PDB file of C-alpha atoms in Angstrom:
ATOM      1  CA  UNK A 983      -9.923 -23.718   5.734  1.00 80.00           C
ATOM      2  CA  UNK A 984      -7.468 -22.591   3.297  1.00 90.00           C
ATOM      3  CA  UNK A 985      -4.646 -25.509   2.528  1.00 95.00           C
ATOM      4  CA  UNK A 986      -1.583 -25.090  -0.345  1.00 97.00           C
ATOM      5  CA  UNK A 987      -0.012 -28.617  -1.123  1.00 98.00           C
ATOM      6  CA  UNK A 988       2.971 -28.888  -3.170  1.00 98.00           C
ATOM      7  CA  UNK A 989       3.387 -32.528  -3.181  1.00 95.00           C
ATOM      8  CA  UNK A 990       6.934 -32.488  -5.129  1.00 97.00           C
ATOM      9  CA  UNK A 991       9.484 -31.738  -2.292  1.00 97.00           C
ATOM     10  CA  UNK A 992      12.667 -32.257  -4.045  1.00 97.00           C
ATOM     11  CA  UNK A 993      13.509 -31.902  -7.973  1.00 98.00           C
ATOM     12  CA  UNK A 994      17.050 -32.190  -9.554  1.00 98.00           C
ATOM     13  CA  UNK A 995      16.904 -32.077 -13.185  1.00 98.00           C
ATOM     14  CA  UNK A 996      20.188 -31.051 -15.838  1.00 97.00           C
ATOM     15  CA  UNK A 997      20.681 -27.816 -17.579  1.00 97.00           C
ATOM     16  CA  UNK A 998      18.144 -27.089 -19.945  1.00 97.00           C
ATOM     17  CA  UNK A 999      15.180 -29.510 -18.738  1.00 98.00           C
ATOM     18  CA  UNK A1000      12.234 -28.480 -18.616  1.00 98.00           C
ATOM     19  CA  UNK A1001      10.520 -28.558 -14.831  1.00 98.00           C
ATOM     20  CA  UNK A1002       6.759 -28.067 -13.889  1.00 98.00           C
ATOM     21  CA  UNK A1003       6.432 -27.376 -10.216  1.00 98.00           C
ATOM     22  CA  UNK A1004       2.770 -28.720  -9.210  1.00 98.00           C
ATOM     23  CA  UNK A1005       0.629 -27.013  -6.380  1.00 98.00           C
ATOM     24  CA  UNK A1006      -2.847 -28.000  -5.808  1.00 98.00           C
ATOM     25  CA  UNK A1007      -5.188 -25.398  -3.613  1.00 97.00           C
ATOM     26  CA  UNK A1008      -8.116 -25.850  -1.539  1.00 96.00           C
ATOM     27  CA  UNK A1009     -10.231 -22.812  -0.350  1.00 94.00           C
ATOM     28  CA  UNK A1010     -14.245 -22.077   0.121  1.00 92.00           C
ATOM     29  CA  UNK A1011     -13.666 -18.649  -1.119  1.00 90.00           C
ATOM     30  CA  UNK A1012     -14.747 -17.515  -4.627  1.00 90.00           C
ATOM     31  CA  UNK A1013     -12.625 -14.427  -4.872  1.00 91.00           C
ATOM     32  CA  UNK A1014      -8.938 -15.387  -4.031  1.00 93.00           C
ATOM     33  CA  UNK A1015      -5.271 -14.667  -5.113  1.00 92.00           C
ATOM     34  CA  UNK A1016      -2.722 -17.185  -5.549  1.00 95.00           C
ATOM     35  CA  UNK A1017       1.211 -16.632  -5.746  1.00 95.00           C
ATOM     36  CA  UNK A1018       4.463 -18.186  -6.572  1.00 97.00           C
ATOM     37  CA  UNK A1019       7.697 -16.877  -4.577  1.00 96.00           C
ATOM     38  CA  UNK A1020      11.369 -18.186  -5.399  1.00 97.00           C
ATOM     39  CA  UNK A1021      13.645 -18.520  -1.820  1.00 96.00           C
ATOM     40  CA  UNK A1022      17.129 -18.555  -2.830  1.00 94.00           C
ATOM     41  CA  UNK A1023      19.556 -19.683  -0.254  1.00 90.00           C
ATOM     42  CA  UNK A1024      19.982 -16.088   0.687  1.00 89.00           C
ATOM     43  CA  UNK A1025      16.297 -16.333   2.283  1.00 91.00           C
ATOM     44  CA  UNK A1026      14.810 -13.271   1.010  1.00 92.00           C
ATOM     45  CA  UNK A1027      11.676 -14.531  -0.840  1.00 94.00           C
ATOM     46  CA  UNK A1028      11.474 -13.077  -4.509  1.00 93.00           C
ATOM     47  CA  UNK A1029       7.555 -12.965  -5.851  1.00 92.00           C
ATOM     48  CA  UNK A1030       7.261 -14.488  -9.570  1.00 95.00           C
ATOM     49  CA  UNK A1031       3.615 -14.104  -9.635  1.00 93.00           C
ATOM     50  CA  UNK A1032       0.100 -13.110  -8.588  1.00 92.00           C
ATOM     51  CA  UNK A1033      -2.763 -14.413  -9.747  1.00 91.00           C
ATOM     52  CA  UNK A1034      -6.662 -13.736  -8.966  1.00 90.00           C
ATOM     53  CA  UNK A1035      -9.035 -16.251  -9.269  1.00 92.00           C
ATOM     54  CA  UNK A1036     -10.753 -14.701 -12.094  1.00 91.00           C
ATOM     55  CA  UNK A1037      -8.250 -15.101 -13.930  1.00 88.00           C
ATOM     56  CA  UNK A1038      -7.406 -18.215 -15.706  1.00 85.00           C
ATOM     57  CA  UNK A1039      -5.322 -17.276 -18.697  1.00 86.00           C
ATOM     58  CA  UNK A1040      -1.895 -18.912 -18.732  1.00 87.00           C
ATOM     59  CA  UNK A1041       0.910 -16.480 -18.529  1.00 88.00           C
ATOM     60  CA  UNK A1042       4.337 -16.856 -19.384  1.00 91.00           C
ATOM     61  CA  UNK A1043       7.376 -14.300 -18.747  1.00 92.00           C
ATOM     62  CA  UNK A1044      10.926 -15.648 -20.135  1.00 95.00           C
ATOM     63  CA  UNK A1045      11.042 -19.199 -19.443  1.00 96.00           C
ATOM     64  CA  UNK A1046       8.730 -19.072 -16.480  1.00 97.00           C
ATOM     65  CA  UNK A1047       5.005 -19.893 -17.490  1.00 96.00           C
ATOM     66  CA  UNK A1048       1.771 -20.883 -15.541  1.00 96.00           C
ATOM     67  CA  UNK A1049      -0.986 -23.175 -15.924  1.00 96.00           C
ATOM     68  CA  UNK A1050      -3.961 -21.914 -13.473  1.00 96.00           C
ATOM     69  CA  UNK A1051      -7.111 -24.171 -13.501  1.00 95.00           C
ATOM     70  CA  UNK A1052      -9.997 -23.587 -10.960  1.00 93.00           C
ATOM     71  CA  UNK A1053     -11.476 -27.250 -12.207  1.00 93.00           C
ATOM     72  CA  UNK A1054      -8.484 -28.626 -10.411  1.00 95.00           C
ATOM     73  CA  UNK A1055      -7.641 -26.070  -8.284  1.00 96.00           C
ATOM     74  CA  UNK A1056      -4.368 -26.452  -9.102  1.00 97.00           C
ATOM     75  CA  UNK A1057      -1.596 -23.582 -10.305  1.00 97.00           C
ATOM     76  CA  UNK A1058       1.211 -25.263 -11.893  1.00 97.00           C
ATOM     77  CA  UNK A1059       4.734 -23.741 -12.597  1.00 97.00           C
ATOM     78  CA  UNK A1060       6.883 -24.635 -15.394  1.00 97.00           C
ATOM     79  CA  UNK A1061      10.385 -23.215 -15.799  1.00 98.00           C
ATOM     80  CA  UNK A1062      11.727 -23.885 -19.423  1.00 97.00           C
ATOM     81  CA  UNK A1063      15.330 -24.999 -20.359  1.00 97.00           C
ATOM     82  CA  UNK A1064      16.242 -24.558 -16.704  1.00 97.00           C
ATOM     83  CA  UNK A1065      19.331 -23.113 -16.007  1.00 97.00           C
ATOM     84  CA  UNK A1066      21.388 -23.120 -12.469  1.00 97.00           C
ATOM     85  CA  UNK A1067      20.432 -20.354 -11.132  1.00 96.00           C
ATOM     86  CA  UNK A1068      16.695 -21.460 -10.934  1.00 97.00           C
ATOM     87  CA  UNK A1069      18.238 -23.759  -7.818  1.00 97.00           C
ATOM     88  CA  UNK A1070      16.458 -22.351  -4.669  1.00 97.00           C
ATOM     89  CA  UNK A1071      12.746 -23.365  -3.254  1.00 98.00           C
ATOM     90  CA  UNK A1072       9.867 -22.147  -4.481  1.00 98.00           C
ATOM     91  CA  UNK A1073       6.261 -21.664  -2.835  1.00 98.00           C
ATOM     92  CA  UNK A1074       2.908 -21.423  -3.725  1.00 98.00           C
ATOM     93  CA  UNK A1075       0.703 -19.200  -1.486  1.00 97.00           C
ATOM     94  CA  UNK A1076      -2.842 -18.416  -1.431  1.00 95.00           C
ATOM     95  CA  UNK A1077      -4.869 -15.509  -0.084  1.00 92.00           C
ATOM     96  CA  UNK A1078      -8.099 -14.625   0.808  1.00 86.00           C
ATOM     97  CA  UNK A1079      -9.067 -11.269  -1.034  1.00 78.00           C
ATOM     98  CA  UNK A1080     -10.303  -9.231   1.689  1.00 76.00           C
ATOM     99  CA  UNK A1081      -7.345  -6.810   2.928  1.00 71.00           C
ATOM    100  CA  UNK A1082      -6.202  -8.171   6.681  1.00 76.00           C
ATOM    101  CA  UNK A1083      -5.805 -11.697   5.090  1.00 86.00           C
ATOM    102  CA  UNK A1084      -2.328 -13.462   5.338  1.00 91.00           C
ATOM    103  CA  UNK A1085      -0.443 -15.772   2.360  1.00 93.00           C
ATOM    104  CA  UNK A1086      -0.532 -19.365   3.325  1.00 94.00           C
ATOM    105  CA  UNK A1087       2.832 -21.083   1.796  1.00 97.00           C
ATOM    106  CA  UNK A1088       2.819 -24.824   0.852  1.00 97.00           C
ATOM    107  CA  UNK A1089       5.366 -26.860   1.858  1.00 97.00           C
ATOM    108  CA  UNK A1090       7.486 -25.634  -1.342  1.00 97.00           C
ATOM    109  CA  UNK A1091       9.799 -27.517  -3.324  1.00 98.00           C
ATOM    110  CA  UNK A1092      13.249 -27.505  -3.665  1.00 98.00           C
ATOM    111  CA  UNK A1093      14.839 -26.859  -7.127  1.00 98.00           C
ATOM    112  CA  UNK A1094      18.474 -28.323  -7.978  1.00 97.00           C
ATOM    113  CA  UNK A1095      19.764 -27.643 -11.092  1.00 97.00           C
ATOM    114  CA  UNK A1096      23.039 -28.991 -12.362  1.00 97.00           C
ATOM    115  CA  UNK A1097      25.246 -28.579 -14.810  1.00 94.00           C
TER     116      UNK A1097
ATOM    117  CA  UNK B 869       7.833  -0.718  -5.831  1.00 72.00           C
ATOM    118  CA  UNK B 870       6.747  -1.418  -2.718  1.00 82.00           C
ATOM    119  CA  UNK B 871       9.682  -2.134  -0.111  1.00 89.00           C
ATOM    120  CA  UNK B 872       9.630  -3.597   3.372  1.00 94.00           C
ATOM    121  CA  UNK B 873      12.876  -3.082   5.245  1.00 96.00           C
ATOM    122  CA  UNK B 874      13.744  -5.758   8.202  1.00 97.00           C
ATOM    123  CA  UNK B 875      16.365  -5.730  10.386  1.00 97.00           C
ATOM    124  CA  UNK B 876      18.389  -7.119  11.780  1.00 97.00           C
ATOM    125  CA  UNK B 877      19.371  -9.568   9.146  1.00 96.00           C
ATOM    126  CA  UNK B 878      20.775 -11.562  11.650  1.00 97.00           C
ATOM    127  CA  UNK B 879      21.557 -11.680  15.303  1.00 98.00           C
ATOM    128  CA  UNK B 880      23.221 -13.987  17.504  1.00 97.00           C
ATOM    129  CA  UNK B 881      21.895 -13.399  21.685  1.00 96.00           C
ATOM    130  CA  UNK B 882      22.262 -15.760  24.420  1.00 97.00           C
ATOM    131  CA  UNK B 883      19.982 -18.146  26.059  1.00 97.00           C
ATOM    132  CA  UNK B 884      17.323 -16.041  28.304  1.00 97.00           C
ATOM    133  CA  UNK B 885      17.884 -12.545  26.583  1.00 97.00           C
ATOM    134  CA  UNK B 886      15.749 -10.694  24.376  1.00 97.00           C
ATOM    135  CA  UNK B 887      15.848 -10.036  20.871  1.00 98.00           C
ATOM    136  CA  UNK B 888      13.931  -7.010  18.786  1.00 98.00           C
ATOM    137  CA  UNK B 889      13.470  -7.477  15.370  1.00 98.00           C
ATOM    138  CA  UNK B 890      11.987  -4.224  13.393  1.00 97.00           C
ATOM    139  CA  UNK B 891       9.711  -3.805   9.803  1.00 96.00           C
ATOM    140  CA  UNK B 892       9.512  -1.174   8.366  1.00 94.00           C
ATOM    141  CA  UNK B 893       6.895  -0.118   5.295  1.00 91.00           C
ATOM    142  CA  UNK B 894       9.016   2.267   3.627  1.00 91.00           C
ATOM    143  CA  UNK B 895       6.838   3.602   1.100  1.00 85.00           C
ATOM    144  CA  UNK B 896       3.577   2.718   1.487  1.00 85.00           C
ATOM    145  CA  UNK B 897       1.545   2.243   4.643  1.00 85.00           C
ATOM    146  CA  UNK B 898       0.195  -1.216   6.621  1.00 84.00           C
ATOM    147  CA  UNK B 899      -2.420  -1.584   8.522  1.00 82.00           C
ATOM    148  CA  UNK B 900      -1.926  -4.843   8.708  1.00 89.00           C
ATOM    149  CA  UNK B 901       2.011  -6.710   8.665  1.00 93.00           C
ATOM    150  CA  UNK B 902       2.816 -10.951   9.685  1.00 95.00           C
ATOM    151  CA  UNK B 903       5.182 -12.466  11.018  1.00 97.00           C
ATOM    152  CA  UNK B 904       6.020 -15.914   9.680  1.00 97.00           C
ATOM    153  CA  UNK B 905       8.738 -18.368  10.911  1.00 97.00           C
ATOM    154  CA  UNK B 906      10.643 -20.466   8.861  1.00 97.00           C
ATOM    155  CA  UNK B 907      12.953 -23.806  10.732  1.00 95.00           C
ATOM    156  CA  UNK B 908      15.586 -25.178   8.143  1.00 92.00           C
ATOM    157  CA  UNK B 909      13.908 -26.888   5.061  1.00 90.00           C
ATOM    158  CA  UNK B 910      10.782 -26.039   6.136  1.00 94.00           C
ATOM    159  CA  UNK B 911       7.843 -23.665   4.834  1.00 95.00           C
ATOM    160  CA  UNK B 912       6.599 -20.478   6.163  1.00 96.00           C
ATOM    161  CA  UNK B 913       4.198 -20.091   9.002  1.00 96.00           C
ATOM    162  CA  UNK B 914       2.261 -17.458  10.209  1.00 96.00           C
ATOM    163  CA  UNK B 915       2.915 -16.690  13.179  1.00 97.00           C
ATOM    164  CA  UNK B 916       0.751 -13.504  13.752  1.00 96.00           C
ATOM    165  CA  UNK B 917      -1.402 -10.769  12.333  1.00 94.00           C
ATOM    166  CA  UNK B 918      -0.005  -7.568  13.525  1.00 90.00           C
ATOM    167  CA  UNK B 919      -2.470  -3.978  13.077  1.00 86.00           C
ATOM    168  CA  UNK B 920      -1.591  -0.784  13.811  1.00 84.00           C
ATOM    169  CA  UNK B 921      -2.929   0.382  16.852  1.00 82.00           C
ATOM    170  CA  UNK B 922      -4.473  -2.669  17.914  1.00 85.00           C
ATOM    171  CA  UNK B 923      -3.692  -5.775  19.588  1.00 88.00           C
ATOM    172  CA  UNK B 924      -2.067  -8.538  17.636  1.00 92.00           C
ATOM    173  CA  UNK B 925      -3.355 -11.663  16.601  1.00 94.00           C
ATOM    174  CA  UNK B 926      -1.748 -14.890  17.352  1.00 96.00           C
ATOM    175  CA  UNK B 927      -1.872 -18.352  15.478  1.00 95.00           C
ATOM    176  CA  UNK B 928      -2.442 -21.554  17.604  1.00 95.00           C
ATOM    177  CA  UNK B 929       0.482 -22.901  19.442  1.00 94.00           C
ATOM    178  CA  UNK B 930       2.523 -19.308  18.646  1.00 96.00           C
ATOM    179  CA  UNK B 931       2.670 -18.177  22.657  1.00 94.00           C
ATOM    180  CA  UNK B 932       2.137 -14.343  23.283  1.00 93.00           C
ATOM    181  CA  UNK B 933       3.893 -13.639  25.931  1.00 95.00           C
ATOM    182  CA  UNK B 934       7.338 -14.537  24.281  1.00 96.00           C
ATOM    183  CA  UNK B 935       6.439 -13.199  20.609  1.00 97.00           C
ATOM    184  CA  UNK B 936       5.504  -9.647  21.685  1.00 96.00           C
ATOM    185  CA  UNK B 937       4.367  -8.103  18.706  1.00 94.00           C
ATOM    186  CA  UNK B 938       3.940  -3.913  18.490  1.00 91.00           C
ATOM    187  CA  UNK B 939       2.229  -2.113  15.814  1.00 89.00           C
ATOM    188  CA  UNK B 940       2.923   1.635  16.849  1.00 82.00           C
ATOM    189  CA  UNK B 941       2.644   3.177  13.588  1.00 87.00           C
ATOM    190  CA  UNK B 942       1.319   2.615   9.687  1.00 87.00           C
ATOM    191  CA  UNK B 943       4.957   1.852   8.783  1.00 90.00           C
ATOM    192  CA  UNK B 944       6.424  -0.022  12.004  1.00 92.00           C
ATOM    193  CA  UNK B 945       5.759  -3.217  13.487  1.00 93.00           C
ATOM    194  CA  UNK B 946       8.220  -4.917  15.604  1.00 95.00           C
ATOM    195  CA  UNK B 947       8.346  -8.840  16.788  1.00 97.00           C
ATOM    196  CA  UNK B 948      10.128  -9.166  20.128  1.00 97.00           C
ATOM    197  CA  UNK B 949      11.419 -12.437  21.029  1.00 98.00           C
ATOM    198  CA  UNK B 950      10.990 -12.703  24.862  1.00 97.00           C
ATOM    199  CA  UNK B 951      13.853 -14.695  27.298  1.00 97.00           C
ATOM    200  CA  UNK B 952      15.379 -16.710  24.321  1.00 97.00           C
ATOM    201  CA  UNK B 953      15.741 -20.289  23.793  1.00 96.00           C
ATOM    202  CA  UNK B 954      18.276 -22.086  21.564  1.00 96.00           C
ATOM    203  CA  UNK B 955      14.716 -23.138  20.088  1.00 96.00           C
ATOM    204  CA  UNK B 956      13.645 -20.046  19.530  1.00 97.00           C
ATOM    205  CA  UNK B 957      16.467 -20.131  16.668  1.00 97.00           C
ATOM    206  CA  UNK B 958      14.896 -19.576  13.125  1.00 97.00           C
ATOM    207  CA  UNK B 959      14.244 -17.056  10.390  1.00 97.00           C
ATOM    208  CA  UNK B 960      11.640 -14.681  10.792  1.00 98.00           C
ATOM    209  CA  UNK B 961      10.320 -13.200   8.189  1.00 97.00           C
ATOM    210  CA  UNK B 962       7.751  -9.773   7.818  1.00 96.00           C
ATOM    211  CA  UNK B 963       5.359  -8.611   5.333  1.00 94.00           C
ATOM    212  CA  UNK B 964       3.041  -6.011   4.863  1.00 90.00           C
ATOM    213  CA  UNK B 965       0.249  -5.877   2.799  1.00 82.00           C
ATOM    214  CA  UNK B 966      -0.118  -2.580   0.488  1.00 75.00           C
ATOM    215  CA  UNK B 967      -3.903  -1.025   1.495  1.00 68.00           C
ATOM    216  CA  UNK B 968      -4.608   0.409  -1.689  1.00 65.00           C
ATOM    217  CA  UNK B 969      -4.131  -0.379  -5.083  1.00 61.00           C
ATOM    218  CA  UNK B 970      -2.950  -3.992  -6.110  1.00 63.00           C
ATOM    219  CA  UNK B 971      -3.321  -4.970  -2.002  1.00 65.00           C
ATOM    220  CA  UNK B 972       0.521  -7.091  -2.890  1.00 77.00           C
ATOM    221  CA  UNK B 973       2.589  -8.486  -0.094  1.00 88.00           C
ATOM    222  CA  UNK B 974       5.566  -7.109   0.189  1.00 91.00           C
ATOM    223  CA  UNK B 975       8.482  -9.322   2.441  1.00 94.00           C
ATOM    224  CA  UNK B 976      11.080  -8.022   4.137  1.00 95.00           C
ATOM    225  CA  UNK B 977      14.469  -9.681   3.613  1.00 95.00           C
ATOM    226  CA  UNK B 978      14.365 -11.458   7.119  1.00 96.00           C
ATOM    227  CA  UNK B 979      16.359 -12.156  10.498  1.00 97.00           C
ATOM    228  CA  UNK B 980      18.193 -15.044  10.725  1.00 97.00           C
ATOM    229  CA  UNK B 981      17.857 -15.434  14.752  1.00 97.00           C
ATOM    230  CA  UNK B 982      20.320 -17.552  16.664  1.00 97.00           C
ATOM    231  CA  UNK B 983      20.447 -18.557  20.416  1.00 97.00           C
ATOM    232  CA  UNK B 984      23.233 -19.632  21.910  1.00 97.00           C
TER     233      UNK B 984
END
């Protein structure tokens, strides 16, 4: 069975802190794709990322980067000098990669940034 | 891109009435959308695998008969919530997945659902 566990439910860091978001994976498949959404209080989920699971170069965009390692199974997010408006929850999915497959969200965490 | 419109974005009903909600694939067709539901600080889960032209499938625990799903067409599936329950009050949320190219999941922007 597939499982997503984001063990962090609550962060609060200051302005300009680095965060790493942690989210650890389990799944028997060898061909999968794992994501990162942002949920802003607004509700509408806003994707960040896909990855496939052939695919374990880091990536970074802006101050978002990601550290994917299949010897961990884990797919860590890391938001760089943080600012306030990266407050809102953000989930880690996985997916099977056969079409017909749904994401399945961890628990997410929730992101407070202050000032 | 890729856009799934949802709506309503929010509705308010009373206890033992019915409730539509609507996704639509606006550029791209599904074969297969979900519906997830999301309670207040808590994640999303599935609650069913909708395909066009076919009969839905339901997660354990999500009961049929009140969550009647339709998917009538490659762009439309709708989630009907059946004799309402103060409950039943939540965010549902659609996506589709694209068939072709980078198969992404696409989310609508979701209905905020509550019984009164």
């Amino acid at each position: 069975a597939q499982k997503v566990t984001q063990a962090q439910t609550e962060i609060s860091v200051v302005e300009k802190e680095d965060v790493t978001l942690d989210c650890v994976y389990e799944t028997r498949d060898t061909t999968y794709y794992l994501f990162w959404y942002k949920q802003p209080p607004s509700g509408e989920l806003v994707f960040l990322i896909r990855r496939n699971s052939f695919d374990e170069q880091n990536e970074i965009s802006g101050r978002y980067s990601w550290n994917f390692q299949k010897s961990t199974s884990s797919f860590n997010f890391t938001i760089t000098a943080s600012q306030v408006v990266d407050s809102a929850v953000y989930f880690c999915a996985l997916s099977e990669a056969q079409a017909g497959t749904a994401l399945i969200f961890g628990k997410g965490t929730t992101l407070s940034v202050s000032s | 891109g890729a856009v799934v419109s949802q709506h309503p974005s929010w509705v308010i009903c009373k206890s033992g009435t019915s409730v539509k909600i609507e996704c639509r694939s606006l550029d791209f067709q599904a074969t297969t959308m979900f519906w997830y539901r999301q309670f207040p600080k808590q994640s999303l889960m599935l609650m069913a695998t909708s395909n066009e032209g076919s009969k839905a499938t339901y997660e354990q625990g999500v009961e049929k008969d009140k969550f009647l799903i339709n998917h009538a067409s490659l762009t439309l599936s709708t989630l009907t919530v059946t004799s309402a329950h103060p409950e039943d009050s939540s965010f549902y949320i659609c996506s589709a997945r694209e068939n072709q190219g980078n198969y992404g999941y696409t989310f609508g922007s979701g209905t905020r659902l509550t019984v009164v």
